[in-house]
Coordinates of C-alpha atoms in Angstrom, one line a residue:
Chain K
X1 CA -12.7 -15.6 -19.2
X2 CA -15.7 -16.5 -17.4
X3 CA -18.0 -14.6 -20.0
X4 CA -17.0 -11.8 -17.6
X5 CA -15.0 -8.7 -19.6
X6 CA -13.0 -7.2 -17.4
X7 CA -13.1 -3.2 -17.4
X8 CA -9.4 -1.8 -16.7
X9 CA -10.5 1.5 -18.1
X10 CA -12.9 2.3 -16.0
X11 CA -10.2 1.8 -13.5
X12 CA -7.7 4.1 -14.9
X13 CA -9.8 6.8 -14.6
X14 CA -9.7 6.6 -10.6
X15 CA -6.1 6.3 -10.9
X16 CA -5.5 9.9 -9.3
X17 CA -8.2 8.8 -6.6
X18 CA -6.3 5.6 -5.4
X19 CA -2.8 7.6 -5.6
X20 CA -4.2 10.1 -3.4
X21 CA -5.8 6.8 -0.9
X22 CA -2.1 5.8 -1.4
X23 CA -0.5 9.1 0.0
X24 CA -3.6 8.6 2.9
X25 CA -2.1 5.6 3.8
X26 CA 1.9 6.2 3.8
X27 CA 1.2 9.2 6.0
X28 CA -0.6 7.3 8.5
X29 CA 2.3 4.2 7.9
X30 CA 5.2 6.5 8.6
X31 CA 3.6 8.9 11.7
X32 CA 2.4 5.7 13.1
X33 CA 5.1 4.0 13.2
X34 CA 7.2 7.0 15.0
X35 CA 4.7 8.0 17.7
X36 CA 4.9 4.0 18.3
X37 CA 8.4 3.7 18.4
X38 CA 8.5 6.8 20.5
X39 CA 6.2 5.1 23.3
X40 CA 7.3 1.8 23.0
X41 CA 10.8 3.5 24.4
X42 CA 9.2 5.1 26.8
X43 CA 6.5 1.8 27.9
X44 CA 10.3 -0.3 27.3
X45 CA 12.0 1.3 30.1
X46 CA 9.0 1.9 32.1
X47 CA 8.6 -2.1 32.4
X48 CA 12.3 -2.6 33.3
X49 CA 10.9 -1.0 36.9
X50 CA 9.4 -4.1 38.2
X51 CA 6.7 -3.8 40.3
X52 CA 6.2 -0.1 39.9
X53 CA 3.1 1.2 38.8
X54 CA 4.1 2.5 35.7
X55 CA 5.6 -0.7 34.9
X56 CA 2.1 -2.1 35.9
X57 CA 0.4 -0.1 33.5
X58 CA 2.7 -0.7 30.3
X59 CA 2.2 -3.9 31.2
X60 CA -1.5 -3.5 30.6
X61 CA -1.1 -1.6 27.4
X62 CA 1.3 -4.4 26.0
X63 CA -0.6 -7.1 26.5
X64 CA -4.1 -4.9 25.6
X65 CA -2.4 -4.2 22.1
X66 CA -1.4 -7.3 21.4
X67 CA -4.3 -9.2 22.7
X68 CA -7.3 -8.0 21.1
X69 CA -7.8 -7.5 16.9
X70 CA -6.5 -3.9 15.3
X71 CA -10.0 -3.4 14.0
X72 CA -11.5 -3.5 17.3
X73 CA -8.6 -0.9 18.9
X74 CA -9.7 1.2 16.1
X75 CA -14.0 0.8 16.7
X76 CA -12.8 2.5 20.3
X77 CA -10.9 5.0 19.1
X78 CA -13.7 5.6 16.7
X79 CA -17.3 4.9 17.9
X80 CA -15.8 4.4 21.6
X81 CA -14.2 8.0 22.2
X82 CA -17.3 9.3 19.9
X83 CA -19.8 7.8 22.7
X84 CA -18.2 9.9 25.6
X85 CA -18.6 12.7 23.3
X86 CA -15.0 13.4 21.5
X87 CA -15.5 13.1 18.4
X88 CA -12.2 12.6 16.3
X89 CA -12.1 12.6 12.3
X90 CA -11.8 8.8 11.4
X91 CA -7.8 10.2 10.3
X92 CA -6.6 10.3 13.8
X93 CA -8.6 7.4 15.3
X94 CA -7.0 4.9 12.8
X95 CA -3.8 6.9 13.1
X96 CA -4.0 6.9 17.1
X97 CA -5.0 3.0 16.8
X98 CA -3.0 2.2 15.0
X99 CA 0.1 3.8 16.8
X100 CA -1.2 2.1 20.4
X101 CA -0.8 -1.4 18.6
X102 CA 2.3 -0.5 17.4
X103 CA 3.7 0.9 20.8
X104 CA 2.6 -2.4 22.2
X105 CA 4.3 -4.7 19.5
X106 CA 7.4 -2.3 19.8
X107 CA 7.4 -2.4 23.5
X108 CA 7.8 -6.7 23.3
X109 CA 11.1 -6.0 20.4
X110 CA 13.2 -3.4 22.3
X111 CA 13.0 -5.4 25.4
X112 CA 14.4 -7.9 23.7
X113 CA 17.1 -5.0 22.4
X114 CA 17.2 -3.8 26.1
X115 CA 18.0 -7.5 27.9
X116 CA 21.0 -7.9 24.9
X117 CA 22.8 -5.0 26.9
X118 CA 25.3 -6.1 29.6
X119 CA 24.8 -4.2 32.9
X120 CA 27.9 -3.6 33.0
X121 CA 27.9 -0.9 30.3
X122 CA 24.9 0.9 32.4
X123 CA 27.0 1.0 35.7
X124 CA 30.0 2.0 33.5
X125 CA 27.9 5.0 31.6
X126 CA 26.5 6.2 35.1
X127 CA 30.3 6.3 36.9
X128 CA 31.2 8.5 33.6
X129 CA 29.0 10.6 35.5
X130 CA 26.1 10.5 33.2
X131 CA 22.5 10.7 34.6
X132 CA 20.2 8.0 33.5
X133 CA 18.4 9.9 30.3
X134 CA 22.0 10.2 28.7
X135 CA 22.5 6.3 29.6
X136 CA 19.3 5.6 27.7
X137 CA 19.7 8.4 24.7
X138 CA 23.7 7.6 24.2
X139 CA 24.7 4.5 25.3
X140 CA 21.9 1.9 25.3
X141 CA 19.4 2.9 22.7
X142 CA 21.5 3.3 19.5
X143 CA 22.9 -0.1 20.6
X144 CA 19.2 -1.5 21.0
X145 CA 18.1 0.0 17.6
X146 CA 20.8 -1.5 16.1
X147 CA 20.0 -4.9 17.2
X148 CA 16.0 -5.2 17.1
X149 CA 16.2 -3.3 13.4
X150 CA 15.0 -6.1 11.1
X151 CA 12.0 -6.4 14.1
X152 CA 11.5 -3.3 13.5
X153 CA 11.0 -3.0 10.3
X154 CA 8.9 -6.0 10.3
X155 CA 6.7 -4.1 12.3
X156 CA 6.4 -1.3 9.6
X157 CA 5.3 -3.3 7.2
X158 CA 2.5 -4.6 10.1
X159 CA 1.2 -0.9 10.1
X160 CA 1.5 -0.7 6.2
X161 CA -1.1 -3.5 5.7
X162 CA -3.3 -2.7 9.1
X163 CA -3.9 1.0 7.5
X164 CA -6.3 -0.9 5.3
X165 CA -8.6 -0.8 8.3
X166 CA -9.5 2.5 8.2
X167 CA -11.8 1.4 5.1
X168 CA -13.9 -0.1 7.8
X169 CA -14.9 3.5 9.1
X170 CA -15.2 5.2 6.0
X171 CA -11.4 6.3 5.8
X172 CA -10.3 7.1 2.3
X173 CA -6.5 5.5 3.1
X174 CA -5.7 3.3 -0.5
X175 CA -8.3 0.4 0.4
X176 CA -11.3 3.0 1.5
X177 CA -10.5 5.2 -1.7
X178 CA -10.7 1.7 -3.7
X179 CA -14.1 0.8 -1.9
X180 CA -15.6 4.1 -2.7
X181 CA -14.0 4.0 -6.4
X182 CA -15.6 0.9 -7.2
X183 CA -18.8 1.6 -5.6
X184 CA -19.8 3.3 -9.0
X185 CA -19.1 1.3 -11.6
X186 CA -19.1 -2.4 -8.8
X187 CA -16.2 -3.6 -11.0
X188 CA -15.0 -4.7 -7.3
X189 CA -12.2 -7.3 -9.0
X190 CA -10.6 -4.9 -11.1
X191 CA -10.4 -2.1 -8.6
X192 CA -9.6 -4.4 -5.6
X193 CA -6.5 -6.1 -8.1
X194 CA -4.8 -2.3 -8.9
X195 CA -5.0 -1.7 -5.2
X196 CA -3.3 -5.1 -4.3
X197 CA -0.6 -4.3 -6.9
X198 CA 0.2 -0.7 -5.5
X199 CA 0.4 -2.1 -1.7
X200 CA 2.9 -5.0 -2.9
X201 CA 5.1 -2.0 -4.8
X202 CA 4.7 0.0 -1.4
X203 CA 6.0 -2.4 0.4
X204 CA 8.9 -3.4 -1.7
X205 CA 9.8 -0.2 -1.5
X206 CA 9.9 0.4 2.3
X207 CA 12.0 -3.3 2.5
X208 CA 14.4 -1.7 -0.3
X209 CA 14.9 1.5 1.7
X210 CA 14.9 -0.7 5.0
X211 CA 17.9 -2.9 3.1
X212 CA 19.7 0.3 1.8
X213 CA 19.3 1.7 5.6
X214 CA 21.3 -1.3 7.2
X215 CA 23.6 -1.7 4.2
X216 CA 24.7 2.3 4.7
X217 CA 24.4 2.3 8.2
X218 CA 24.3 -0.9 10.1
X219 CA 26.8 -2.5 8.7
X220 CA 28.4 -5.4 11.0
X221 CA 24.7 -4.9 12.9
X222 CA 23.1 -8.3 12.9
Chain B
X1 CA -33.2 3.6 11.6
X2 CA -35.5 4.1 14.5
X3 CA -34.4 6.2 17.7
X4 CA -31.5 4.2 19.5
X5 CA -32.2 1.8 22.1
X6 CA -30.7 0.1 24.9
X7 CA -29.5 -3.5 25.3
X8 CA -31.9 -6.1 25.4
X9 CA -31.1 -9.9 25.9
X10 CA -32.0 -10.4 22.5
X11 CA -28.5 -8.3 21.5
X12 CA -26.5 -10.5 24.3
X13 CA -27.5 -13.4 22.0
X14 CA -27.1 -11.9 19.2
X15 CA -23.2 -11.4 20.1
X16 CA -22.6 -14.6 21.8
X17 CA -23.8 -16.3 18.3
X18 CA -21.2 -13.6 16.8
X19 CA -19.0 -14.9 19.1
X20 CA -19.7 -19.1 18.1
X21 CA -18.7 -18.0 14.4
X22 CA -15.9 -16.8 15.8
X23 CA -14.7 -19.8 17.1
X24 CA -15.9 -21.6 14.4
X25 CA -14.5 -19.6 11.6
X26 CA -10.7 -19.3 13.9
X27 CA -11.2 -23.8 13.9
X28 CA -11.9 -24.2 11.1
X29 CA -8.8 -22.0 9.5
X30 CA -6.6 -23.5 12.1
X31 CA -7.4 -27.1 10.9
X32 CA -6.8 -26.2 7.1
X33 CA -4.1 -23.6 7.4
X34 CA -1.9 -26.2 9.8
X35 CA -2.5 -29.2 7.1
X36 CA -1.8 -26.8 4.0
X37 CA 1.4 -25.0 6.1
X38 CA 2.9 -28.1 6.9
X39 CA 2.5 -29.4 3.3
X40 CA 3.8 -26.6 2.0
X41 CA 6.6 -25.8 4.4
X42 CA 8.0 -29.3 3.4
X43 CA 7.8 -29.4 0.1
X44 CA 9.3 -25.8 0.1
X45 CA 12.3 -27.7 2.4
X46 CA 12.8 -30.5 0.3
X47 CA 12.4 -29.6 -3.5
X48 CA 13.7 -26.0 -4.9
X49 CA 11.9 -25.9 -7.2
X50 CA 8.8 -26.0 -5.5
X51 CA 10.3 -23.3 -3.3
X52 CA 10.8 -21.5 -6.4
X53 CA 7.2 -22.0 -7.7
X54 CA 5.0 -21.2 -4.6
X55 CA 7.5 -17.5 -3.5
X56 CA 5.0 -15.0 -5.5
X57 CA 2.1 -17.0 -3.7
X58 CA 4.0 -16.5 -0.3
X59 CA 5.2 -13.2 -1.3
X60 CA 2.3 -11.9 -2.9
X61 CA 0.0 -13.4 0.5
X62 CA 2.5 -11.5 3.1
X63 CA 2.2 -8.2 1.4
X64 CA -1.2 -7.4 0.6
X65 CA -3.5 -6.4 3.2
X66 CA -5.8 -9.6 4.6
X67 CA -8.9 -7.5 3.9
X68 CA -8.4 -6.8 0.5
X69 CA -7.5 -10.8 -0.1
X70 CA -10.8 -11.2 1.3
X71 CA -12.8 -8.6 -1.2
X72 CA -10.7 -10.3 -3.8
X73 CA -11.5 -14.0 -3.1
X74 CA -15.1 -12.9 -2.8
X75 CA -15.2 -10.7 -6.2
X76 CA -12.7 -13.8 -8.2
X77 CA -15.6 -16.6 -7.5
X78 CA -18.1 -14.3 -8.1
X79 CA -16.8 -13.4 -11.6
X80 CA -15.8 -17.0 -11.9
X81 CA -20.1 -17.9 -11.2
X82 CA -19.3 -20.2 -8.1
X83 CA -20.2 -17.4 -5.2
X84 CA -19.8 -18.9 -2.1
X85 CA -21.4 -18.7 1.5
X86 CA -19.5 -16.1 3.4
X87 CA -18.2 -18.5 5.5
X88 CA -16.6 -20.8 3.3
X89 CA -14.8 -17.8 1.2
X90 CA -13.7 -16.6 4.8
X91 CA -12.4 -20.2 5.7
X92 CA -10.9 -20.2 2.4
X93 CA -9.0 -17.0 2.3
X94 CA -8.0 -17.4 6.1
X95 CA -6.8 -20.9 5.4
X96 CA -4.7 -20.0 2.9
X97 CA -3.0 -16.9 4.8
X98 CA -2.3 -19.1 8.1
X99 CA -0.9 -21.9 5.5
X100 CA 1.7 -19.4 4.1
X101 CA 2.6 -18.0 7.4
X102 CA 2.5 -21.6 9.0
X103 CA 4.7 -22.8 6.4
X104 CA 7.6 -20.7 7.0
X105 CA 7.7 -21.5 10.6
X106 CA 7.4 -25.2 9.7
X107 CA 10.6 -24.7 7.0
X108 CA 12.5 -22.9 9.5
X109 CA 11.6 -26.1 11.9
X110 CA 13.0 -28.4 9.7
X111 CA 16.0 -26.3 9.0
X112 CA 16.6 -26.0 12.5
X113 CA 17.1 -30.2 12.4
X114 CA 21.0 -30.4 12.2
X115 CA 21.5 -32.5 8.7
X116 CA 24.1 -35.0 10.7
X117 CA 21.0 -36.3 12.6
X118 CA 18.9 -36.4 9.6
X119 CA 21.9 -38.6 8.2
X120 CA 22.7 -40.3 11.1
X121 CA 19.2 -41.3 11.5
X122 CA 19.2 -42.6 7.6
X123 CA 22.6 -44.7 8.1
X124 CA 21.0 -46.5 11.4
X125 CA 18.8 -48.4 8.1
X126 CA 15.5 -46.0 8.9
X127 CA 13.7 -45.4 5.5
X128 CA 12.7 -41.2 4.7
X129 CA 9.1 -41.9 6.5
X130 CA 10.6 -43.4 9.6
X131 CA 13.2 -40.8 9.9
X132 CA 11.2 -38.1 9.5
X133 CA 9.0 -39.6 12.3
X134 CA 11.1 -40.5 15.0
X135 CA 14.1 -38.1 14.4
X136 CA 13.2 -34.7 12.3
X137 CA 9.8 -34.1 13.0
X138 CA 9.9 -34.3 16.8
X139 CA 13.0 -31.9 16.7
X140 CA 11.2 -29.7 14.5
X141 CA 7.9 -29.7 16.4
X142 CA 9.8 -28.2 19.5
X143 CA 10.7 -25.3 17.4
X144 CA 8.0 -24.9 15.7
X145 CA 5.1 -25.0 17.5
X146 CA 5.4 -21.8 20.1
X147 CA 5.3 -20.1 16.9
X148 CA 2.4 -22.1 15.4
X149 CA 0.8 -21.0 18.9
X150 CA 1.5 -17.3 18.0
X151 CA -0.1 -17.6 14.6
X152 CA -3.3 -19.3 15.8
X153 CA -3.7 -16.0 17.7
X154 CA -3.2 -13.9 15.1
X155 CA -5.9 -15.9 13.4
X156 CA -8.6 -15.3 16.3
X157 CA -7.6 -11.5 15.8
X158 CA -7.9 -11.7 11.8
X159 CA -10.7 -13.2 11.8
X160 CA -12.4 -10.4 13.0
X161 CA -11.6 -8.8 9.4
X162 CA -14.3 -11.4 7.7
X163 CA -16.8 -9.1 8.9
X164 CA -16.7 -7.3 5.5
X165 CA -17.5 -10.0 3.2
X166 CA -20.6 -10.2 5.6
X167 CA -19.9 -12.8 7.5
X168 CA -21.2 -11.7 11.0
X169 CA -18.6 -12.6 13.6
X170 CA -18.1 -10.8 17.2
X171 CA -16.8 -7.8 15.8
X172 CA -19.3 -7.5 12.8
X173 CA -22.4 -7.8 15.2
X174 CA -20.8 -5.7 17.8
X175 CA -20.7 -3.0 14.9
X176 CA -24.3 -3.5 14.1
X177 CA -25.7 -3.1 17.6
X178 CA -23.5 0.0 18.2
X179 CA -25.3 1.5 15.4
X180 CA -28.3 0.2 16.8
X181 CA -27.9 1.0 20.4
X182 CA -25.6 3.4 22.2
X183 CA -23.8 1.5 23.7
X184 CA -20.5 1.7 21.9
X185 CA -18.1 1.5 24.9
X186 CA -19.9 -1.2 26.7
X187 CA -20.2 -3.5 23.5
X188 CA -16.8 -3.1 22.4
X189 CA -15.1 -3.5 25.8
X190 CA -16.8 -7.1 25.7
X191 CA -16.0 -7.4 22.5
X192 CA -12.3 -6.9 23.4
X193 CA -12.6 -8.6 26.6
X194 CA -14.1 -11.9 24.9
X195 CA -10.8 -11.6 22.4
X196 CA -8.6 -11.0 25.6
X197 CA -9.5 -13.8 27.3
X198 CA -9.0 -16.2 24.2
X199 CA -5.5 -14.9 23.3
X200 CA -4.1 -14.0 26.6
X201 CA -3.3 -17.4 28.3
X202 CA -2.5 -18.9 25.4
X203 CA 0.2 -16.2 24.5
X204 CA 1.5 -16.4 28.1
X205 CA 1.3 -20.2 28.0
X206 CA 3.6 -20.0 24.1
X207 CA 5.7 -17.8 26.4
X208 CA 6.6 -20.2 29.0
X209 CA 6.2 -23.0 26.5
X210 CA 9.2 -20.7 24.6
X211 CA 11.7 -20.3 27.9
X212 CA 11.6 -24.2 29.0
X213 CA 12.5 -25.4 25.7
X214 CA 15.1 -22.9 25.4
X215 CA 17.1 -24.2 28.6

């Protein structure tokens, strides 16, 4: 085609290199996507305070995140954090990036989980007696997980494909292993193809073991 | 590369002319995803099979990352011997990623149209065209567009990925003058406040937009 011959050799031989890009980006994926769900909680119920400082200021990291491009949250964390002299590895400034967008994206979905919940189940957990941490960890959140799951996962697949930023500052996650595969033999196309291919299979997979999740689980859920 | 330096004016320009492109780049993928995603979000609604034929494109666009689309646009026409300016391959690949997502919010529009208007409309003697006019597409529109709204800022915020096919947008020149300059924190907080200001009252304006046509 093209009087171009394509070399798919030459790729198989970095095989083991993109695999190991590949576990690069699951890791950061999956941690990600827990320390964000694990703040958006905490930013959620912080915003149901109106008016309250801390409600102020999950505000401004809501709107922050989801306001401004995932590259650019990762130049701070990177070059921004570097300038007031910390200096974290480019791992943990994509990773901690990464998991403030998601917090942020998060944040917006369990409110919507959070306003689905009658107020008459909160009154009706405190007069049980229950101080407002149980509310939240027995009554309301498995209810609001339940409901903003799909969301949820939607947003997992989000921080699948934004790990591919991390190429940007020299990350070897799946797309920075690819760049520095190719960068020997500049068969871009080929390389750039196999990569595409194994982020479509890890994403099928993480929507199959999201399906089997709510089929096992979450049954009757919506 | 010589010892850093500070700003100059000669950087401000230098990002304000990242920040034109842009604009420009974010327009011009607007203007051609919109036209493409309502094309296609029609077709998808009224034939199957089209449906059928254009899923791996939709699939295929939704679950690859945007950057690697772009190092594979650029690559494909350069193998193909029709290389491109970096603009254009940007417009193109960003085009067709806001026509994909553009098109299921414009197939879930016309699905939301309740098909005893759509008949309704057809027994009062209106034609397809003249149906679609007056009764389905004004219907649709109201769901559609605070999502359309939603995408278009997700296209000012992915357009900032163009920067590695070299096409040197606000975040691209921001990048270069931080290596330039030390000035990281002050460069990128503009950077981010220039973004901020674009998306901001437009989301909170899709929000409000969202509530009154929900009552």
């Amino acid at each position: 085609m093209f009087g171009y011959s394509f070399h798919w050799r030459t790729v198989w031989q970095e095989i083991p290199q993109l695999a190991e890009g590949a576990i690069v980006t699951l890791q950061i994926a999956v941690f990600s996507m827990l320390i964000g769900i694990t703040l958006a909680v905490l930013l959620a119920v912080a915003r149901r305070n109106e008016g309250s400082i801390a409600s102020r200021l999950a505000s401004v990291w809501i709107e922050v995140a989801r306001n401004t491009p995932c590259l650019l949250q990762i130049y701070l964390a990177y070059f921004g954090l570097g300038a007031l002299g910390i200096n974290i590895s480019s791992y943990a400034a994509v990773l901690g990036a990464i998991a403030f967008n998601n917090a942020g994206y998060l944040a917006e979905i369990l409110r919507g989980g959070f306003n689905s919940i009658s107020q008459t189940q909160y009154a009706a957990a405190h007069s049980l007696g229950m101080n407002s941490f149980r509310v939240y960890s027995y009554v309301v959140l498995p209810q609001v997980f339940r409901v903003t799951f799909r969301p949820i996962m939607n947003q997992s697949m989000w921080a699948l494909l934004n790990t591919s930023l991390g190429m940007v500052i020299g990350l070897k996650e799946l797309t920075g292993a690819t760049q520095f595969a190719q960068s020997r033999s500049f068969r871009t196309f080929e390389f750039f193809l196999v990569a595409a291919a194994m982020y479509y299979v890890i994403a099928k997979i993480i929507l199959g073991l999201a399906a089997l999740v709510q089929w096992r689980f979450l049954k009757g859920g919506r | 590369m010589s010892a850093y330096s500070g700003l100059s004016w000669s950087d401000l320009l230098f990002l304000l002319d990242g920040a034109g492109k842009t604009i420009l780049l974010t327009a011009l993928a607007t203007l051609f995803g919109t036209v493409l995603g309502i094309a296609l979000g029609w077709l998808r609604d009224s034939s199957r099979l089209v449906g059928w034929i254009v899923a791996p494109y939709v699939d295929v666009t939704r679950s690859v990352p945007l950057i690697i689309q772009f190092v594979l646009f650029n690559s494909f026409i350069a193998i193909a011997g029709y290389p491109l300016n970096p603009l254009w391959s940007g417009t193109i690949v960003l085009s067709s990623y806001m026509g994909v997502f553009t098109s299921e919010v414009v197939q879930a529009g016309l699905q939301a149209v309740r098909p005893e208007l759509r008949r309704a409309g057809r027994s009062l003697g209106m034609g397809y065209w003249t149906e679609m006019r007056y009764v389905t597409a004004p219907l649709a529109l109201r769901v559609v567009f605070p999502s359309w709204i939603g995408l278009v800022i997700g296209l000012t915020k992915d357009s900032a990925l163009v920067g590695v096919i070299g096409y040197i947008e606000l975040l691209r020149a921001s990048q270069i003058l931080i290596n330039r300059t030390n000035e990281a924190i002050l460069i990128l907080l503009g950077a981010g406040l220039f973004y901020f200001i674009i998306c901001y009252p437009i989301s909170r304006y899709s929000q409000t937009l969202e509530r009154k046509l929900k009552q």
